[in-house]
mmCIF file with all atom_site columns, C-alpha atoms in Angstrom:
data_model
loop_
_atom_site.group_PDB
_atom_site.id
_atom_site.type_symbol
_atom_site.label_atom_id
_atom_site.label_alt_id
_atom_site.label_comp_id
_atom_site.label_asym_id
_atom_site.label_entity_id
_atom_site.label_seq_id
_atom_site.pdbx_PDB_ins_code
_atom_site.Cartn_x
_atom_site.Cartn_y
_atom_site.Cartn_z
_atom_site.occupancy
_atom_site.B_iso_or_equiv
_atom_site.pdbx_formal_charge
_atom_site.auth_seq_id
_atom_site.auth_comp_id
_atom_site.auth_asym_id
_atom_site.auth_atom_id
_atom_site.pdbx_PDB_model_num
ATOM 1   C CA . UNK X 1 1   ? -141.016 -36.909 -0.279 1.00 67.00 ? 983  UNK X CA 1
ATOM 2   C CA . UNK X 1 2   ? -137.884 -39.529 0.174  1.00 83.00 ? 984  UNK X CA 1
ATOM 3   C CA . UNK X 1 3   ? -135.588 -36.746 0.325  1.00 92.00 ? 985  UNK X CA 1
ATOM 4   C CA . UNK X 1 4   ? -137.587 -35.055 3.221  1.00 93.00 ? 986  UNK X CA 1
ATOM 5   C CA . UNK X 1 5   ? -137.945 -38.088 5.021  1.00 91.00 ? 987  UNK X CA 1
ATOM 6   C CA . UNK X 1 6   ? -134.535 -39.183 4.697  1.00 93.00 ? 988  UNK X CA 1
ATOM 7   C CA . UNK X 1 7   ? -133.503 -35.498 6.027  1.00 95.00 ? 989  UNK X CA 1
ATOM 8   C CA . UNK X 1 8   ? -135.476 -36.116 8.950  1.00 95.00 ? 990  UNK X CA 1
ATOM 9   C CA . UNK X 1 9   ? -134.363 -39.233 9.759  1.00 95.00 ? 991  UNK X CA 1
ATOM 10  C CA . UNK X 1 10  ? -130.661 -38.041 9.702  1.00 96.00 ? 992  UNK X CA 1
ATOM 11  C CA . UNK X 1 11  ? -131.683 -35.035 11.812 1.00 96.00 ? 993  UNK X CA 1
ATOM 12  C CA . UNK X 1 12  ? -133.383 -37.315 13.998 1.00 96.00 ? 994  UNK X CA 1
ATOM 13  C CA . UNK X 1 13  ? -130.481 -39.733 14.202 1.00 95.00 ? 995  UNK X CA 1
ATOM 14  C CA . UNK X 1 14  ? -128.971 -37.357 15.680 1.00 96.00 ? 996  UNK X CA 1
ATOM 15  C CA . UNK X 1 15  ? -130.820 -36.186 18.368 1.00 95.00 ? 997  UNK X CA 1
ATOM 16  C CA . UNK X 1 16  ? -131.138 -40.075 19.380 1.00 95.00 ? 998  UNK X CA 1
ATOM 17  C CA . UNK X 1 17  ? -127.474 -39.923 20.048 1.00 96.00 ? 999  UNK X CA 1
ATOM 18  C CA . UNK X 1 18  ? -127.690 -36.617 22.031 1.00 96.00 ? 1000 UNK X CA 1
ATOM 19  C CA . UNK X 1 19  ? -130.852 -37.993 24.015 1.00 96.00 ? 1001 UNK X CA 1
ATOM 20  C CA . UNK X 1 20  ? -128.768 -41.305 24.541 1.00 97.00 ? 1002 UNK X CA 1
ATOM 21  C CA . UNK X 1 21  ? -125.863 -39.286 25.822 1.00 97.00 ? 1003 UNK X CA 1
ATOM 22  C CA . UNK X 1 22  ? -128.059 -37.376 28.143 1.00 97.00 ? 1004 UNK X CA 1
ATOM 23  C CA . UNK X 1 23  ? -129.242 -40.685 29.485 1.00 97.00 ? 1005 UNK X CA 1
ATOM 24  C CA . UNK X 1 24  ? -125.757 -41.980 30.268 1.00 98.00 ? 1006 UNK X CA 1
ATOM 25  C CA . UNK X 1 25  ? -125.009 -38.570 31.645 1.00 97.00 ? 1007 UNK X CA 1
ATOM 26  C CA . UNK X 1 26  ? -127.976 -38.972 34.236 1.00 97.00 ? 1008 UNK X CA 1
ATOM 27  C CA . UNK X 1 27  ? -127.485 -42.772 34.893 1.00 97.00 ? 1009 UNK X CA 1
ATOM 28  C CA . UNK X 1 28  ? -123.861 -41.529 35.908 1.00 97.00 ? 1010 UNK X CA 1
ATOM 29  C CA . UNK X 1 29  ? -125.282 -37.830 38.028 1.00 96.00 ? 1011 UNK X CA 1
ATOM 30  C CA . UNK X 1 30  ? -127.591 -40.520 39.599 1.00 96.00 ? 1012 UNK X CA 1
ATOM 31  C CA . UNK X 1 31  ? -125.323 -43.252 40.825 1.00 96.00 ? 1013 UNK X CA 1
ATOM 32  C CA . UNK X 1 32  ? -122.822 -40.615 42.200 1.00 96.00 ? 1014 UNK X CA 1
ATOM 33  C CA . UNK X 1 33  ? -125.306 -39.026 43.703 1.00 96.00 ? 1015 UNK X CA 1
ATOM 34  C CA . UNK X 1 34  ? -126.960 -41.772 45.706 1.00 95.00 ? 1016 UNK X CA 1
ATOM 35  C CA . UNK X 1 35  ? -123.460 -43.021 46.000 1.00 96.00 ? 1017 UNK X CA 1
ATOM 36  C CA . UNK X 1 36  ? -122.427 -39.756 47.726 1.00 95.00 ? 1018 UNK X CA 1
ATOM 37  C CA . UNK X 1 37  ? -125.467 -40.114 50.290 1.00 94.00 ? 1019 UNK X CA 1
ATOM 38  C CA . UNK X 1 38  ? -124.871 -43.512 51.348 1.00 94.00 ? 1020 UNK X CA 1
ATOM 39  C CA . UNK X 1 39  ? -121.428 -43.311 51.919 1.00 95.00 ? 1021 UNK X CA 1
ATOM 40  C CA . UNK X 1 40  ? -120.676 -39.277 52.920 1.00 95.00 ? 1022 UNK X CA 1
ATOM 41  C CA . UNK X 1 41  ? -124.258 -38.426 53.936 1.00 92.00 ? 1023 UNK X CA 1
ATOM 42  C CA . UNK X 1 42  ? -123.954 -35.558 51.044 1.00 93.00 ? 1024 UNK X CA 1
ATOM 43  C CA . UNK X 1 43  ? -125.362 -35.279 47.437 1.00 92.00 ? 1025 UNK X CA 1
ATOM 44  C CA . UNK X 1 44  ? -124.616 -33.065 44.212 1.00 93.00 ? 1026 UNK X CA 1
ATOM 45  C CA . UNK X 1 45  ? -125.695 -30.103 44.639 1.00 92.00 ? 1027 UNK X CA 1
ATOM 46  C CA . UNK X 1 46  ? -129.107 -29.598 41.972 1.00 92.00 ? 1028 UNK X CA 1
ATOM 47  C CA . UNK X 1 47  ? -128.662 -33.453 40.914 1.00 93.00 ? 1029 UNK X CA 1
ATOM 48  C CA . UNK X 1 48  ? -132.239 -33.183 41.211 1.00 93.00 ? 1030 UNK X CA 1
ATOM 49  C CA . UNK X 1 49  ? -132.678 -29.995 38.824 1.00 94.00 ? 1031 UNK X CA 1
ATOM 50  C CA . UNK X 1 50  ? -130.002 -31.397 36.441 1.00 95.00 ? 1032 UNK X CA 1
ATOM 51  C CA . UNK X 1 51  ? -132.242 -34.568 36.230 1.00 95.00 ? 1033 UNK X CA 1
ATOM 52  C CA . UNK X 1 52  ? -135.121 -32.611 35.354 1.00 95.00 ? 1034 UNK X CA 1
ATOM 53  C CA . UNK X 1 53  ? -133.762 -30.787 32.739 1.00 96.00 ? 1035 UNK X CA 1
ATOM 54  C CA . UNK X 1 54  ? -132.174 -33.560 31.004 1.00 96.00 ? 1036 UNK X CA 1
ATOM 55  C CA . UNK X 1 55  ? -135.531 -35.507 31.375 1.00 97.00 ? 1037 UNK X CA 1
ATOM 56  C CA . UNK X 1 56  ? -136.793 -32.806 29.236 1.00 95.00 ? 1038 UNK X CA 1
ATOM 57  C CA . UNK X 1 57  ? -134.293 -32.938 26.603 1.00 95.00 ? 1039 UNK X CA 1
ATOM 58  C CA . UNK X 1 58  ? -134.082 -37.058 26.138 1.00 96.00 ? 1040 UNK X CA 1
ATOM 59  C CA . UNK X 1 59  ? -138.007 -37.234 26.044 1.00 96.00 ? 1041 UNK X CA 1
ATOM 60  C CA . UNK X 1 60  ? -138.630 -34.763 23.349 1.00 96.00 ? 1042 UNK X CA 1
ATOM 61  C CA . UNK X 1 61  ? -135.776 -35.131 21.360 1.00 94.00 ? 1043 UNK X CA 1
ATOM 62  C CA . UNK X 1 62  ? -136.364 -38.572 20.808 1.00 94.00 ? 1044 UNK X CA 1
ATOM 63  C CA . UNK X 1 63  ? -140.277 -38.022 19.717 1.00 95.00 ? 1045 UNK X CA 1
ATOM 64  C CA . UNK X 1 64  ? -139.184 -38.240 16.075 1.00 95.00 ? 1046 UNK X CA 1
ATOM 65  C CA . UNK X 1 65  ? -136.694 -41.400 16.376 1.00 95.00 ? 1047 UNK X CA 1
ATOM 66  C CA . UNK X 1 66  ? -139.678 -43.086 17.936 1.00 94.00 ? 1048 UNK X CA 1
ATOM 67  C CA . UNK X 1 67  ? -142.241 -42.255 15.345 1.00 94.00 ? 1049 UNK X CA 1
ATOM 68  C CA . UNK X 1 68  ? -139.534 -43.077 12.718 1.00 93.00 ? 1050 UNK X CA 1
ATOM 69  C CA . UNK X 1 69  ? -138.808 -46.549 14.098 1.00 92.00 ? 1051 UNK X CA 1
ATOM 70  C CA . UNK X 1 70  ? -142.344 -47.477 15.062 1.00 86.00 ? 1052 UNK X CA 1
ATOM 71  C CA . UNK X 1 71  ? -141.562 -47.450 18.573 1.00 84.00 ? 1053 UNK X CA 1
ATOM 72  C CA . UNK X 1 72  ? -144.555 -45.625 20.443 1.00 81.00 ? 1054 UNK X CA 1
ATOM 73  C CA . UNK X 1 73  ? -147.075 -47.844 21.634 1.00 80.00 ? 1055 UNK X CA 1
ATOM 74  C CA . UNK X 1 74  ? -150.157 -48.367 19.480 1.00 76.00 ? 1056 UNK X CA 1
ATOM 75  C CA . UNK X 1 75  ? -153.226 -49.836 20.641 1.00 75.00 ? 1057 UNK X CA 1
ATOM 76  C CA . UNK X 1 76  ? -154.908 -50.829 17.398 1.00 76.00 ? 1058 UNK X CA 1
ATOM 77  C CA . UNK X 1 77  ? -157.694 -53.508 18.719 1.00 78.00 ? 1059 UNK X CA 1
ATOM 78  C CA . UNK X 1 78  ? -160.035 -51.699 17.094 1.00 80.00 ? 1060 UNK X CA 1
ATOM 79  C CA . UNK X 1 79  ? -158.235 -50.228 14.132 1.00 79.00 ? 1061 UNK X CA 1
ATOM 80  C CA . UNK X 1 80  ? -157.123 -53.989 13.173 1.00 79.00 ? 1062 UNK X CA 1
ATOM 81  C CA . UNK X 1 81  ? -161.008 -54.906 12.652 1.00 82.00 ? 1063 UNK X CA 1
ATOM 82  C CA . UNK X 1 82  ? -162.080 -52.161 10.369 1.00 81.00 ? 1064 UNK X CA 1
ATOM 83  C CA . UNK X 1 83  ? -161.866 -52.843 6.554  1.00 79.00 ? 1065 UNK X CA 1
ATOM 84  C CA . UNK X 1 84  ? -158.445 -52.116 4.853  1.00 73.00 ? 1066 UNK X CA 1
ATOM 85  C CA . UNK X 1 85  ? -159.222 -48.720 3.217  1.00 76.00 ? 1067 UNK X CA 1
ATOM 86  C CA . UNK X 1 86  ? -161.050 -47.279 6.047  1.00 82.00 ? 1068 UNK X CA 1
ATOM 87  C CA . UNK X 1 87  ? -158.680 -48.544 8.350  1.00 82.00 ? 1069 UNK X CA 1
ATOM 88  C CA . UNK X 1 88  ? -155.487 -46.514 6.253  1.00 83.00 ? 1070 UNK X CA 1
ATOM 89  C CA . UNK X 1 89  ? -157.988 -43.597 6.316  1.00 85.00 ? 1071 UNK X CA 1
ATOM 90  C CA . UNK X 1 90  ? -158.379 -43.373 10.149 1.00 88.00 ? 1072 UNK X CA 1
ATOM 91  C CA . UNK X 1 91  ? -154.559 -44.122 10.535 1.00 89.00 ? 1073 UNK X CA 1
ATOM 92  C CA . UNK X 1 92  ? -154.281 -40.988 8.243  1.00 91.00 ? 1074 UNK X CA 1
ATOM 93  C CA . UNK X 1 93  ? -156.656 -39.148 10.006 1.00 94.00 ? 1075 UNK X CA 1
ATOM 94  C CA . UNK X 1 94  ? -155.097 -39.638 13.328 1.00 93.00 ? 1076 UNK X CA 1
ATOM 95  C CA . UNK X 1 95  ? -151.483 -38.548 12.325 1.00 94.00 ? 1077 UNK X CA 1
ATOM 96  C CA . UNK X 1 96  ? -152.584 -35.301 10.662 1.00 97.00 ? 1078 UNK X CA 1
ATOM 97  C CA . UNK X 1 97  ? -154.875 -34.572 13.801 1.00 97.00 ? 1079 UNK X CA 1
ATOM 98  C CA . UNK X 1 98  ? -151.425 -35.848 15.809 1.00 96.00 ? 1080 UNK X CA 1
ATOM 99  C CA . UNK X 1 99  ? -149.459 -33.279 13.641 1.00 98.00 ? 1081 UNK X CA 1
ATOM 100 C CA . UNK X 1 100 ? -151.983 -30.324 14.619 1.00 98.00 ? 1082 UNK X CA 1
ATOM 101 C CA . UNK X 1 101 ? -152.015 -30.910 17.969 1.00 98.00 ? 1083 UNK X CA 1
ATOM 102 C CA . UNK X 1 102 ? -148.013 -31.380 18.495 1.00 98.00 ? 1084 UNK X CA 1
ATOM 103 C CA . UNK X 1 103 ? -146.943 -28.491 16.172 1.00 97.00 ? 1085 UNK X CA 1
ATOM 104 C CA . UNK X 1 104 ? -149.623 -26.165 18.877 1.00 97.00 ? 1086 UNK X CA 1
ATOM 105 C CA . UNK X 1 105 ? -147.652 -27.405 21.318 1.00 98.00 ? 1087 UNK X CA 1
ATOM 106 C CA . UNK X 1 106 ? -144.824 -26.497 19.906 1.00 97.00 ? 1088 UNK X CA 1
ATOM 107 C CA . UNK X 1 107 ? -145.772 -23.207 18.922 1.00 97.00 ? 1089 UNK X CA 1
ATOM 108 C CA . UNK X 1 108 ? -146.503 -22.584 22.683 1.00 97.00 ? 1090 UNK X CA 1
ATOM 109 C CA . UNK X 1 109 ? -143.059 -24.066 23.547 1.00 97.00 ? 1091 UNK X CA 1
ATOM 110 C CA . UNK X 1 110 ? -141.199 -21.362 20.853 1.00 97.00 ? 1092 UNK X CA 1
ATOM 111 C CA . UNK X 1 111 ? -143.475 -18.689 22.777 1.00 98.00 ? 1093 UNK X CA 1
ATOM 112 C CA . UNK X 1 112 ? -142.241 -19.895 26.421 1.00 97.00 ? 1094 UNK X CA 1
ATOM 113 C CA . UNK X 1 113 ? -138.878 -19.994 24.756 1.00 97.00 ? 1095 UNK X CA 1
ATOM 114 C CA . UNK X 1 114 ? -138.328 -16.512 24.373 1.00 97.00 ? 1096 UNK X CA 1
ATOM 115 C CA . UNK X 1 115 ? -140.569 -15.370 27.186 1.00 97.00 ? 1097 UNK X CA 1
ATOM 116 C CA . UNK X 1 116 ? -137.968 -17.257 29.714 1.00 96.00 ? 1098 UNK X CA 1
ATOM 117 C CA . UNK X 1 117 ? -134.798 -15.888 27.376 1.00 97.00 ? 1099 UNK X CA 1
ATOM 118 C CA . UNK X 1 118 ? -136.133 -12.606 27.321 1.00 97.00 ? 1100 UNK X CA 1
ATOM 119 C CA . UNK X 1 119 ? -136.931 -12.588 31.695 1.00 96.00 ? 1101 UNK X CA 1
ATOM 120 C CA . UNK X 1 120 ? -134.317 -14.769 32.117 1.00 95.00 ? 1102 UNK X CA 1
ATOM 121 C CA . UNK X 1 121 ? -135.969 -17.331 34.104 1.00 95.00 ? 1103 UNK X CA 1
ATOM 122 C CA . UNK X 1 122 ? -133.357 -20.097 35.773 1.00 94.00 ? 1104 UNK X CA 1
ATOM 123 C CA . UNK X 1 123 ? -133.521 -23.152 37.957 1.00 92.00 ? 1105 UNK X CA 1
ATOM 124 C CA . UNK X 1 124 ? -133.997 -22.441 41.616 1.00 90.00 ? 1106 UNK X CA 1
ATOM 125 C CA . UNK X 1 125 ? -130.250 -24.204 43.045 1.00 91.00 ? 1107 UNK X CA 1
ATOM 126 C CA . UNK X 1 126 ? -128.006 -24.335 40.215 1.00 92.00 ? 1108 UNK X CA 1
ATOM 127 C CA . UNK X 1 127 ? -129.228 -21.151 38.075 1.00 93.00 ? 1109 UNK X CA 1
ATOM 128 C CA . UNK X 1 128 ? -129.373 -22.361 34.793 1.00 94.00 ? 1110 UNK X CA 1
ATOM 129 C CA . UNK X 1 129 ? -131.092 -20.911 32.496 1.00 96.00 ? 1111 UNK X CA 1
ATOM 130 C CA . UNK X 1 130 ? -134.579 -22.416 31.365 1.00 95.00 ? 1112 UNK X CA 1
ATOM 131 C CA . UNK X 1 131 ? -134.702 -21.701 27.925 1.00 96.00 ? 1113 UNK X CA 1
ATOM 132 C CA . UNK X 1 132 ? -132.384 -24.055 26.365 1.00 96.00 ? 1114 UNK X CA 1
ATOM 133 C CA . UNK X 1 133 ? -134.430 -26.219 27.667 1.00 96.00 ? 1115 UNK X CA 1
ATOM 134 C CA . UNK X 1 134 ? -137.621 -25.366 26.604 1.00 96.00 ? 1116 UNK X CA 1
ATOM 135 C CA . UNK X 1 135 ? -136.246 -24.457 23.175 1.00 96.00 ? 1117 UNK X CA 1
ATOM 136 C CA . UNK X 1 136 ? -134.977 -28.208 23.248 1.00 95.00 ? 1118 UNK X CA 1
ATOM 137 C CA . UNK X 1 137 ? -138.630 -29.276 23.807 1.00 96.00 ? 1119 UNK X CA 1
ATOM 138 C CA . UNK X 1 138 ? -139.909 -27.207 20.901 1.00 97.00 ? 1120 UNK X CA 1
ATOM 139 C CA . UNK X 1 139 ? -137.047 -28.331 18.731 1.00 96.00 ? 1121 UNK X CA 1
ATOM 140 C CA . UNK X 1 140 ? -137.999 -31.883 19.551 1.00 96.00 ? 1122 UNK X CA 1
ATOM 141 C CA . UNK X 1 141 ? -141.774 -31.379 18.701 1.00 97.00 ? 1123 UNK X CA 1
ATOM 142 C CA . UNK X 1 142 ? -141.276 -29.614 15.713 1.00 97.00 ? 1124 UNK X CA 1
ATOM 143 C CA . UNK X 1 143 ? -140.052 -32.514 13.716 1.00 97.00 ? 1125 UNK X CA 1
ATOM 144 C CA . UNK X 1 144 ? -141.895 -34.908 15.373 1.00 97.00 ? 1126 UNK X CA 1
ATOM 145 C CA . UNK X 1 145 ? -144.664 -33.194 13.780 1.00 98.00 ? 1127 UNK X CA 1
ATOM 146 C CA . UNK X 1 146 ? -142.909 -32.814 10.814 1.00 97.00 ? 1128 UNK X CA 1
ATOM 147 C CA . UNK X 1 147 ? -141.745 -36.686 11.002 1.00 96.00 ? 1129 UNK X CA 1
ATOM 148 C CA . UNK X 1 148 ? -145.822 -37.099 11.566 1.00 96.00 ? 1130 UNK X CA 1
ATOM 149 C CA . UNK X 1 149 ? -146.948 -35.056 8.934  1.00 96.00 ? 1131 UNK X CA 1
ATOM 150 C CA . UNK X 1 150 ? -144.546 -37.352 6.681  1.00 95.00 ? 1132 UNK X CA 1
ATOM 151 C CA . UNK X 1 151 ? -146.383 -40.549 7.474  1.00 94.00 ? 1133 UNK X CA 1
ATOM 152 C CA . UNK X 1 152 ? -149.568 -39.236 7.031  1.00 94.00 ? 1134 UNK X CA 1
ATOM 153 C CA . UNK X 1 153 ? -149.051 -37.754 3.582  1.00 94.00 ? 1135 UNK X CA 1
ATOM 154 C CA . UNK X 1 154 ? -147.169 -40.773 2.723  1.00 92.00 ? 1136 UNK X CA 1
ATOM 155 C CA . UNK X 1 155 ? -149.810 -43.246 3.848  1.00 90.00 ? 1137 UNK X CA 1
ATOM 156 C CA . UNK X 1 156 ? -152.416 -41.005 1.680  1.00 90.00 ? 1138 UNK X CA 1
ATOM 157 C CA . UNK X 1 157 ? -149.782 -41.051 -1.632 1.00 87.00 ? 1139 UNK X CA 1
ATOM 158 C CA . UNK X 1 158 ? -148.962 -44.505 -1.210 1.00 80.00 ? 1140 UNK X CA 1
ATOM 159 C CA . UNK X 1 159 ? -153.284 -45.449 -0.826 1.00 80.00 ? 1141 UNK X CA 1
ATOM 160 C CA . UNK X 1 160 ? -153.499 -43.277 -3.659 1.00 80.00 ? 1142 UNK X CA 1
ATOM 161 C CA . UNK X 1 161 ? -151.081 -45.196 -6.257 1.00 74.00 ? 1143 UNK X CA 1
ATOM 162 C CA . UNK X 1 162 ? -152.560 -48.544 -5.983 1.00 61.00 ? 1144 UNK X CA 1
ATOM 163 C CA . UNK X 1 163 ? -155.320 -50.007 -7.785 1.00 59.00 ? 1145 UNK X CA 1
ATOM 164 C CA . UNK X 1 164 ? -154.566 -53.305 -5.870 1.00 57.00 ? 1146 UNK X CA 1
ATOM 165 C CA . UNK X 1 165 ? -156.446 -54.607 -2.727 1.00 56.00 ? 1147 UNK X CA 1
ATOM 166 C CA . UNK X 1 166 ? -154.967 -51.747 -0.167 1.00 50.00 ? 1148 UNK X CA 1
ATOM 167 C CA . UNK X 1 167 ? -154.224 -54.186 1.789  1.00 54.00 ? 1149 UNK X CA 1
ATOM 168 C CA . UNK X 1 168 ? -151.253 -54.924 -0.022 1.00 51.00 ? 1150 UNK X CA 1
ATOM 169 C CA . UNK X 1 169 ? -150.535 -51.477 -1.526 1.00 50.00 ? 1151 UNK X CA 1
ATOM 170 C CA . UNK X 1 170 ? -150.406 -49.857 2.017  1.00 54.00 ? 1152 UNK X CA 1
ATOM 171 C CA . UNK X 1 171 ? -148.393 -52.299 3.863  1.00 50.00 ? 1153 UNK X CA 1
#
């Protein structure tokens, strides 16, 4: 299971550095742009489009680095005051019900992605085509599934192991 994990963390790695480059590409699109209309009364032409699109790329690419670093946003109020094993089973039960609902998803992205590659679907101004896009999506939540179905199973092994308090075997 280490070997997986550590795969997905280099694969997510990755992404991370394409969704940061994205960003910086934006920041940059933006400030031109907005630059451009202050000063010439003109903008980039589909800076809004080209915003969009990366938008789509940074957030789901970086699903995975999130989950992997503990970065998303937990409210646990009421996780915190249940008793330690049921408390490790509900965080279990949440990621695999997580993991079922984000590899659907994804499964509908992989379907949009062909249906726009096969009709060929663009953006409206600056004709790009969708489906890189959308396959970037489903890319994305495929392994944050995958990085989600990890946690679970490894919460569940790691329970599993310990004949101490799980308190202490879990954490």
């Amino acid at each position: 299971m280490t070997k997986f994990r550590s795969v997905l963390t280099v694969i997510s790695n990755k992404l991370a550095i394409i969704a940061m480059a994205v960003t910086f590409i934006l920041v940059f699109i933006t400030t031109i742009d907005v630059a451009l209309r202050k000063i010439t009364n003109t903008s980039i032409r589909g800076s809004f489009e080209i915003t969009e699109m990366g938008m789509v790329v940074i957030v789901f690419i970086a699903l995975s680095y999130l989950q992997l670093s503990n970065g998303h946003i937990r409210v646990d109020m009421f996780v915190n005051k249940l008793p330690g094993r049921l408390r490790y089973i509900v965080d279990a039960f949440v990621l695999f019900v997580s993991f079922a609902v984000v590899i659907f998803i994804g499964y509908a992205g992989l379907q949009q992605t062909i249906k726009q590659f096969t009709a060929g679907i663009t953006t409206g101004v600056v004709f790009w085509p969708l489906w890189p896009f959308v396959a970037f999506m489903t890319i994305g939540l495929v392994l944050y599934s995958l990085v989600l179905l990890s946690d679970g199973i490894d919460i569940v092994i790691r329970c599993a192991r310990y004949k101490k308090p799980i308190e202490k075997a879990c954490d």
